[in-house]
CSV table of C-alpha atoms and ligand atoms in Angstrom, one decimal:
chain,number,residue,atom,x,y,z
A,1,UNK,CA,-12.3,15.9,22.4
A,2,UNK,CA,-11.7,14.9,18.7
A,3,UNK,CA,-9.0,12.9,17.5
A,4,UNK,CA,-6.0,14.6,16.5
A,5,UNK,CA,-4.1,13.8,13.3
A,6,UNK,CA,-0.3,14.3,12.1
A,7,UNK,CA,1.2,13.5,9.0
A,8,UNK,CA,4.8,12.3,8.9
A,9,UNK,CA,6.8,13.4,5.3
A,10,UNK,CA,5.0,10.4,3.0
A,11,UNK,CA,2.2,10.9,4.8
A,12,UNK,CA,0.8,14.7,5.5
A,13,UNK,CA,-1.3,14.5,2.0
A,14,UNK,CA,-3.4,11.9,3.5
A,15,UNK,CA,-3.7,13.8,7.5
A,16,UNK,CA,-4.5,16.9,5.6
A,17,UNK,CA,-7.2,15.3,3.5
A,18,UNK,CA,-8.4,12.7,6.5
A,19,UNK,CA,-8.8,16.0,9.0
A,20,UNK,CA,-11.0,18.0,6.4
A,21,UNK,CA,-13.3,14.4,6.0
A,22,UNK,CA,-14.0,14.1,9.5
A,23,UNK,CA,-13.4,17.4,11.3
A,24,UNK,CA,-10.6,16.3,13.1
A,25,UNK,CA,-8.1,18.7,14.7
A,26,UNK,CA,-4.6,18.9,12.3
A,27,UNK,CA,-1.6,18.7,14.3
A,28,UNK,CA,2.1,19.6,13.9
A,29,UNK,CA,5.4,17.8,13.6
A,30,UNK,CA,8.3,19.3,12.9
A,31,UNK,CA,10.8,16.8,11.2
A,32,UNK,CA,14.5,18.0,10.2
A,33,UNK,CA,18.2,17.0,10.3
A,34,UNK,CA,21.1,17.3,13.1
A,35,UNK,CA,24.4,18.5,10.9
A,36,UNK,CA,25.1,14.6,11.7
A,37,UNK,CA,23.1,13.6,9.6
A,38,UNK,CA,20.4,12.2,12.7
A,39,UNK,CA,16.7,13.0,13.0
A,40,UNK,CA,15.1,15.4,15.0
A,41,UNK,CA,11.5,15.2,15.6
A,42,UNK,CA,9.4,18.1,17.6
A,43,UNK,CA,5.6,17.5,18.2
A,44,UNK,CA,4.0,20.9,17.5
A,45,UNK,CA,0.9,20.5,19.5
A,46,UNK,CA,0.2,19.6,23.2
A,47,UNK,CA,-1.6,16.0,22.9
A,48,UNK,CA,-2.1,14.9,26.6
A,49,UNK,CA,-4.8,13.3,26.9
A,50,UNK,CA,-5.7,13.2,23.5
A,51,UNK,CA,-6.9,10.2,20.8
A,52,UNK,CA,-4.0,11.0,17.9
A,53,UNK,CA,-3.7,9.6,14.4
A,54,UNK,CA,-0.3,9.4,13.0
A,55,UNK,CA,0.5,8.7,9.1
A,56,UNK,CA,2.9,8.3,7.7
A,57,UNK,CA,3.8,5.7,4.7
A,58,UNK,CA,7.5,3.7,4.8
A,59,UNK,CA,8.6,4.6,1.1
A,60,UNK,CA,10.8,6.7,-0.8
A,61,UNK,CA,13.5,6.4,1.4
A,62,UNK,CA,12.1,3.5,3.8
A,63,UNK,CA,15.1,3.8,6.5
A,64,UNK,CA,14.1,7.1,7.1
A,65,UNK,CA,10.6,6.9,7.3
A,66,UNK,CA,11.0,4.0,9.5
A,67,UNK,CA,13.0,6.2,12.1
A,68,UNK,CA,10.9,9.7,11.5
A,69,UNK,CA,7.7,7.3,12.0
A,70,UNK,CA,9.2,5.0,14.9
A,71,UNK,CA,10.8,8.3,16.8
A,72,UNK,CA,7.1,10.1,15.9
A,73,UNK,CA,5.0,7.9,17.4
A,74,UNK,CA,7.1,7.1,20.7
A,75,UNK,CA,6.8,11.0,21.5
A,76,UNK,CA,3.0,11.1,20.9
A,77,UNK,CA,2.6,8.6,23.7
A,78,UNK,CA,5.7,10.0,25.6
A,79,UNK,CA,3.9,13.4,25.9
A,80,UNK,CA,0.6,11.5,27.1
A,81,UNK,CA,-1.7,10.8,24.5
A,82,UNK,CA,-4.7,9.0,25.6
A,83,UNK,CA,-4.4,6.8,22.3
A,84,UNK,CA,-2.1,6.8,19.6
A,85,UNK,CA,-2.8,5.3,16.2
A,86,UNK,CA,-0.2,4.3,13.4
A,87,UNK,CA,-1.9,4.6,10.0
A,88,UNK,CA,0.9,3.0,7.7
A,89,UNK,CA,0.1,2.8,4.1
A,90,UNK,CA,2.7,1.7,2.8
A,91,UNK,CA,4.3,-1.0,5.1
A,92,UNK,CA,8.0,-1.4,3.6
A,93,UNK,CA,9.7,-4.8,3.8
A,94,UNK,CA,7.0,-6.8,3.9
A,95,UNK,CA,8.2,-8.4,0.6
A,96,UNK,CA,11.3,-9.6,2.9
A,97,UNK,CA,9.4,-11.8,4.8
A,98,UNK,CA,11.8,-15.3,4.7
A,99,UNK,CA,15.5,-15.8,5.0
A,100,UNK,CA,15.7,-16.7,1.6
A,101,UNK,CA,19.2,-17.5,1.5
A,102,UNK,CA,21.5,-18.2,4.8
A,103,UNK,CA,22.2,-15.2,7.1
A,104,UNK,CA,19.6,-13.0,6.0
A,105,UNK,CA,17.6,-10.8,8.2
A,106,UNK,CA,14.0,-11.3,8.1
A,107,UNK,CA,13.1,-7.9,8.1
A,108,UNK,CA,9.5,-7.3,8.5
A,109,UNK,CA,10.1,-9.5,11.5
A,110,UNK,CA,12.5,-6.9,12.9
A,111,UNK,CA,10.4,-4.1,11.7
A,112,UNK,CA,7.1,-5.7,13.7
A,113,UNK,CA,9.2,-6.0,16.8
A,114,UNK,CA,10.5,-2.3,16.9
A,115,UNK,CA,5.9,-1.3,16.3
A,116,UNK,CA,5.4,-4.0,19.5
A,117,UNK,CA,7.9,-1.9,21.4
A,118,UNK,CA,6.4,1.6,20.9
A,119,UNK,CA,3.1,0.0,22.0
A,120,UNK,CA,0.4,2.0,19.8
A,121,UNK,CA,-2.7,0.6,20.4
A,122,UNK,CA,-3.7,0.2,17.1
A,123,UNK,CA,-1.5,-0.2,13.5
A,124,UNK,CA,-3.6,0.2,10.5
A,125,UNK,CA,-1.7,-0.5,7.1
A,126,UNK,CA,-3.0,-1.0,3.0
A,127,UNK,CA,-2.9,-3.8,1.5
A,128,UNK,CA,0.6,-5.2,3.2
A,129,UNK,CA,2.4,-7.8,1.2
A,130,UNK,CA,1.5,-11.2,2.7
A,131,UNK,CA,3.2,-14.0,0.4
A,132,UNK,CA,4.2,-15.6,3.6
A,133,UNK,CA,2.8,-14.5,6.4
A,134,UNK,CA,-0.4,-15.5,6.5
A,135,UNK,CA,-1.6,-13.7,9.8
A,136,UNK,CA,0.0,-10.0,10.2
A,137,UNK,CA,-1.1,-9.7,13.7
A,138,UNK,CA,0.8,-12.7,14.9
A,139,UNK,CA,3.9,-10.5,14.0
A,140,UNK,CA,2.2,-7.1,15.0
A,141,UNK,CA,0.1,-7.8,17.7
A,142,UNK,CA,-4.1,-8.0,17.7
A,143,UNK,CA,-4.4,-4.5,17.4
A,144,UNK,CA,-3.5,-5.0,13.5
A,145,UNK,CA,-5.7,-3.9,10.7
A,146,UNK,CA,-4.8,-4.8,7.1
A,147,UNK,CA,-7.2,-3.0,5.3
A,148,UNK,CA,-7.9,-2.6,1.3
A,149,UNK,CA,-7.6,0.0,-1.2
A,150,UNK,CA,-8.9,-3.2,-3.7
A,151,UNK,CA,-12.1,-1.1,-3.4
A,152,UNK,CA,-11.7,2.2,-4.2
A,153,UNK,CA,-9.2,1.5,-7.1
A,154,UNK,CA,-12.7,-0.7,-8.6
A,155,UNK,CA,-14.8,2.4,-7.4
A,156,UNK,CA,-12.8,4.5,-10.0
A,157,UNK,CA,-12.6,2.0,-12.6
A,158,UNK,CA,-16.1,2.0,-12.9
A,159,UNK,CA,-17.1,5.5,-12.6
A,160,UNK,CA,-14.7,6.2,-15.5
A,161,UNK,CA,-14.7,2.7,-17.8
A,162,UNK,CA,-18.1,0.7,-19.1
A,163,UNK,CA,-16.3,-2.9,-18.5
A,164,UNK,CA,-18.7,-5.0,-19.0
A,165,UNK,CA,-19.1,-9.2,-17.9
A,166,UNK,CA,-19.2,-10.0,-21.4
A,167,UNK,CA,-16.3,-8.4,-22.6
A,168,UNK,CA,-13.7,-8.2,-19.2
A,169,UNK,CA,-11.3,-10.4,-17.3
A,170,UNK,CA,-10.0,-9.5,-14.0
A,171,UNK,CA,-6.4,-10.6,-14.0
A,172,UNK,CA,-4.7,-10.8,-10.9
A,173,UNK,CA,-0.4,-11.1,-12.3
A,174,UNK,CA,0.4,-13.9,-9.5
A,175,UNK,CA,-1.2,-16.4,-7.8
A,176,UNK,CA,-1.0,-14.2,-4.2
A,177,UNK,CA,-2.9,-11.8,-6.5
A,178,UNK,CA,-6.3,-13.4,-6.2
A,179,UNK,CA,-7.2,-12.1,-3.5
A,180,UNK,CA,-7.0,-9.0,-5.0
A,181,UNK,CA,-8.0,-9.9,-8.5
A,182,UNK,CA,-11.4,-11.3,-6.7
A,183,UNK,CA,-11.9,-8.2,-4.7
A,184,UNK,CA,-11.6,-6.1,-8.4
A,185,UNK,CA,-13.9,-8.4,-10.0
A,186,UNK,CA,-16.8,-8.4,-7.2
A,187,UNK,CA,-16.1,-4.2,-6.9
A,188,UNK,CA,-16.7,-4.2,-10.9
A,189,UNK,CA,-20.2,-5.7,-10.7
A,190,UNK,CA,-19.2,-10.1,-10.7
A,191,UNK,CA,-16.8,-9.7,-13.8
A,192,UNK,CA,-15.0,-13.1,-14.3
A,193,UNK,CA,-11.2,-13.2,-12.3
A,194,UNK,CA,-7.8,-15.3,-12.7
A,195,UNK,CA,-4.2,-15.1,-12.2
A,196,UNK,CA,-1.0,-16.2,-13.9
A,197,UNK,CA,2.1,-17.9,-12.4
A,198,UNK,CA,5.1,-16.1,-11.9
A,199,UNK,CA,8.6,-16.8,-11.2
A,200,UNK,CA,10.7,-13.9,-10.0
A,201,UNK,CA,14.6,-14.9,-11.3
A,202,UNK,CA,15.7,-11.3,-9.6
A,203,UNK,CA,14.4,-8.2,-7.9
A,204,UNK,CA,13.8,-7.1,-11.6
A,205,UNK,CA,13.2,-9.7,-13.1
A,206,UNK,CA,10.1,-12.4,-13.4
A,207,UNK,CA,8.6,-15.0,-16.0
A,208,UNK,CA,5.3,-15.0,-16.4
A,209,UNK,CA,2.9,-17.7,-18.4
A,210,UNK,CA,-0.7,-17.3,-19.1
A,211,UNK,CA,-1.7,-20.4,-18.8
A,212,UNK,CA,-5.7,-21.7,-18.9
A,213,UNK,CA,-6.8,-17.6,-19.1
A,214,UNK,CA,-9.5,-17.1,-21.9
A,215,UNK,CA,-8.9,-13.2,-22.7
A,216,UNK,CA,-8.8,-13.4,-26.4
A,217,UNK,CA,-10.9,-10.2,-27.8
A,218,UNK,CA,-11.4,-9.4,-24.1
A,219,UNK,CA,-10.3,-6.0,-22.1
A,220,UNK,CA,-8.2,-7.1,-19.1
A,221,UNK,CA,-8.0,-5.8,-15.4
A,222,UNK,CA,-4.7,-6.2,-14.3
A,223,UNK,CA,-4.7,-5.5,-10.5
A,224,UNK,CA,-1.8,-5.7,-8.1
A,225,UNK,CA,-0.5,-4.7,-5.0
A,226,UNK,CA,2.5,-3.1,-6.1
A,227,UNK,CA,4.2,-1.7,-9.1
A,228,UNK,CA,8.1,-1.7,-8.4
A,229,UNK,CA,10.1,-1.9,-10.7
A,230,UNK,CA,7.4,-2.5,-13.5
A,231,UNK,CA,8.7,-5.7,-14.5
A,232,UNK,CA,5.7,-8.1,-13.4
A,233,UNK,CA,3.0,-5.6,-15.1
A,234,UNK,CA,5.2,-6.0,-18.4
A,235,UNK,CA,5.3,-9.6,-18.6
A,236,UNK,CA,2.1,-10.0,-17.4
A,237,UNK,CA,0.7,-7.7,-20.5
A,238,UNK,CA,3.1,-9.7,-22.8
A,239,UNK,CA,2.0,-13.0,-21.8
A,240,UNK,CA,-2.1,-11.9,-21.9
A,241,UNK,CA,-1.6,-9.7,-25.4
A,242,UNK,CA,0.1,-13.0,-26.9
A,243,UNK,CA,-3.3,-14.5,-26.5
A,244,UNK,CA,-5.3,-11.9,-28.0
A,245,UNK,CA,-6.0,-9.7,-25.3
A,246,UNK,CA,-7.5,-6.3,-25.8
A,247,UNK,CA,-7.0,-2.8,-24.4
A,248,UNK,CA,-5.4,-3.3,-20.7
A,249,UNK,CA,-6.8,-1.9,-17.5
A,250,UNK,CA,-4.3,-1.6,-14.8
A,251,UNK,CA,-4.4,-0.7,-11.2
A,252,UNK,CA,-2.3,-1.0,-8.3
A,253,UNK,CA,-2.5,0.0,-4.7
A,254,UNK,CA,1.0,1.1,-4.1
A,255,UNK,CA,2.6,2.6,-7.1
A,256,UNK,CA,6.2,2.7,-6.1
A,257,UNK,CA,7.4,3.0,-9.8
A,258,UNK,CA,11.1,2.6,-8.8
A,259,UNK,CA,13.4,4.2,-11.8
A,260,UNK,CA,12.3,4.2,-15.0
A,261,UNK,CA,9.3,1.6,-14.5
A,262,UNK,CA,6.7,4.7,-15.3
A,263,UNK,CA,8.1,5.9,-18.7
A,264,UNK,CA,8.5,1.6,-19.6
A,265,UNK,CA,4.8,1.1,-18.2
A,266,UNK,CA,3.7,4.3,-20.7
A,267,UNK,CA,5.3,2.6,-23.6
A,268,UNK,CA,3.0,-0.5,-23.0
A,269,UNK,CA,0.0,1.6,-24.7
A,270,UNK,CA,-2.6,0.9,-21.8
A,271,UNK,CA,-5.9,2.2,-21.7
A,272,UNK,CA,-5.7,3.4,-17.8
A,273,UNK,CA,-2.6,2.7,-15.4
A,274,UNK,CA,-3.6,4.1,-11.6
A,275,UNK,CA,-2.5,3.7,-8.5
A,276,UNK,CA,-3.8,5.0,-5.1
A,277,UNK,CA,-2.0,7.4,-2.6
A,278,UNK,CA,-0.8,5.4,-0.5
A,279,UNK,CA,2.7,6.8,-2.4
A,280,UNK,CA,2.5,9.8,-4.2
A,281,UNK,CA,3.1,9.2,-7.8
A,282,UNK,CA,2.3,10.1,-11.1
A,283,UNK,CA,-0.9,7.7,-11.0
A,284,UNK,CA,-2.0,8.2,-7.6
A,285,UNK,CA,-5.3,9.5,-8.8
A,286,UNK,CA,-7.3,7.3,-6.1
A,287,UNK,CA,-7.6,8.8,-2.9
A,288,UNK,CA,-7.0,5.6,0.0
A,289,UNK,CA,-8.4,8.1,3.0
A,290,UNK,CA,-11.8,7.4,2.5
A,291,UNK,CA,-10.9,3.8,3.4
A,292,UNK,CA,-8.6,4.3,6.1
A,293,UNK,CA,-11.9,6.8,7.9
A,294,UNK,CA,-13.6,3.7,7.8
A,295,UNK,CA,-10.9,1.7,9.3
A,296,UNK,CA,-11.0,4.4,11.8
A,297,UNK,CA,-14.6,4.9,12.3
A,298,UNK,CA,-14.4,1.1,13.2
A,299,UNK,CA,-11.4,1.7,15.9
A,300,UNK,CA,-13.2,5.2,17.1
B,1,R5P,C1,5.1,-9.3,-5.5
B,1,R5P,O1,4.8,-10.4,-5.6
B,1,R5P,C2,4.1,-8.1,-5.6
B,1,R5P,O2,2.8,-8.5,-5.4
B,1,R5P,C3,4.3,-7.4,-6.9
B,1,R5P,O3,3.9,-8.2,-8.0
B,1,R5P,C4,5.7,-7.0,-7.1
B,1,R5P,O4,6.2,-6.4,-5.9
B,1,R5P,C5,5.9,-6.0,-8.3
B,1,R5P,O5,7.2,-5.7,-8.4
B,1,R5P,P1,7.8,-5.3,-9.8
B,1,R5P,O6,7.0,-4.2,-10.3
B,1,R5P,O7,9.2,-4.9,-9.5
B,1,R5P,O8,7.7,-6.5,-10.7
């Protein structure tokens, strides 16, 4: 029997649109509110014995995605699913990753022991914030697929942009960004790729300095993970346009665009700002579920 897929609140675009891609069955799951103020959560479709997909990205409002997707995915294997798989986007917390100051919960920690307890055989997430932890699946469990949306952000760039090896530089806006920076540049036919050192002073606030880049006259890729708060993009296109940089390419995976980071990213005059759907925003005009089918087609 085919797989069957649900989509949790931040995540039924990408079930809807992964179930018409591969023909699988779209299932049901009713998610609403006791007068309390707890969650309810109501499986719609009889699963036993069934392969099921769930999605569902940890955003917005992370606490309660974490419960809706926690509570979800316990019931799917309650009700005897054969297998159940965890597509997580967006993986929130993930930037918490280190008591940084006495007393502190490490909470992707917390959050990888509360997956390992549910016991899905397989977690798939995007492009999950690794400054620290270098292996994911020493927190998750083997069954733990990072995957990249690197790819299809590039994919877009060049179907819409002639950026050229002469006159581009792939700029990743940290040093953790190379990884990603390197992925953009391969993606964009072997353009040239560096990053800049930042110093984050607050959750809002970073320093950034350009140093050793050659960009003058050139267009830049700026490619991160995540857009927050803004504040790394606009230092980053500061620091770059003080050394003669050209028009400004930028693309993240996860475009969070907390508070008024969209309308201060708008006034920066860039030539493209996009972002996949991993979140729903504004700029998620790059669809991740082709990636995440091959992720799957690799599991299935
Ligand atoms: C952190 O190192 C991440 O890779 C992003 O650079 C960061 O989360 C972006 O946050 P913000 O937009 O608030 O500067």
């Amino acid at each position: 029997m085919k797989p069957m897929v649900f989509g949790g609140k931040n995540g039924e675009h990408l079930a809807i649109e992964l179930a018409s891609m591969k023909g699988f069955d779209l299932g049901s799951v009713e998610v609403k509110k006791f007068p309390d103020g707890e969650t309810y959560i109501r499986i719609l479709d009889e699963v036993q014995g069934r392969d099921v997909i769930y999605i569902n990205s940890l955003q917005r409002d992370p606490n309660e995605a974490v419960v809706e997707t926690l509570y979800t995915l316990d019931t799917l294997r309650d009700l005897g699913a054969r297998r159940v798989v965890a597509v997580i986007p967006y993986m929130s917390y993930a930037r918490q990753d280190s008591r940084f100051n006495p007393g502190e919960a490490v909470s992707i920690q917390i959050l990888a022991k509360l997956f390992k307890t549910i016991k899905v055989d397989q977690i798939i997430t995007v492009d999950m914030h690794l400054h620290r932890i270098s292996d994911p699946s020493s927190l998750f469990g083997a069954n733990f697929h990072n995957i990249t949306g690197v790819r299809e952000l590039g994919k877009y760039l060049k179907r819409n942009y002639d950026l050229t090896r002469s006159d581009t530089v792939v700029i990743g806006p940290d040093e953790e960004a190379e990884q990603w920076a390197r992925v953009m540049a391969e993606e964009l036919g072997g353009l040239e790729f560096s990053f800049l050192e930042k110093k984050r002073l607050t959750a809002e606030k970073v320093v950034i300095e350009a140093k050793g880049v050659n960009v003058e006259g050139k267009n830049v890729v700026i490619v991160d993970d995540i857009i927050s708060t803004g504040g790394t993009i606009i230092e980053a296109v500061k620091a770059l346009r003080s050394l003669g940089a050209r028009d400004f390419y930028v693309a993240t995976v996860h475009p969070l665009l907390v508070g008024d980071a969209l309308a201060r990213l708008l006034r920066l005059g860039l030539k493209e700002l996009v972002g996949t759907n991993t979140v729903l925003s504004p700029i998620s005009r790059v669809s991740i579920t082709p990636a995440i089918a091959e992720a799957l087609d690799r599991i299935f």
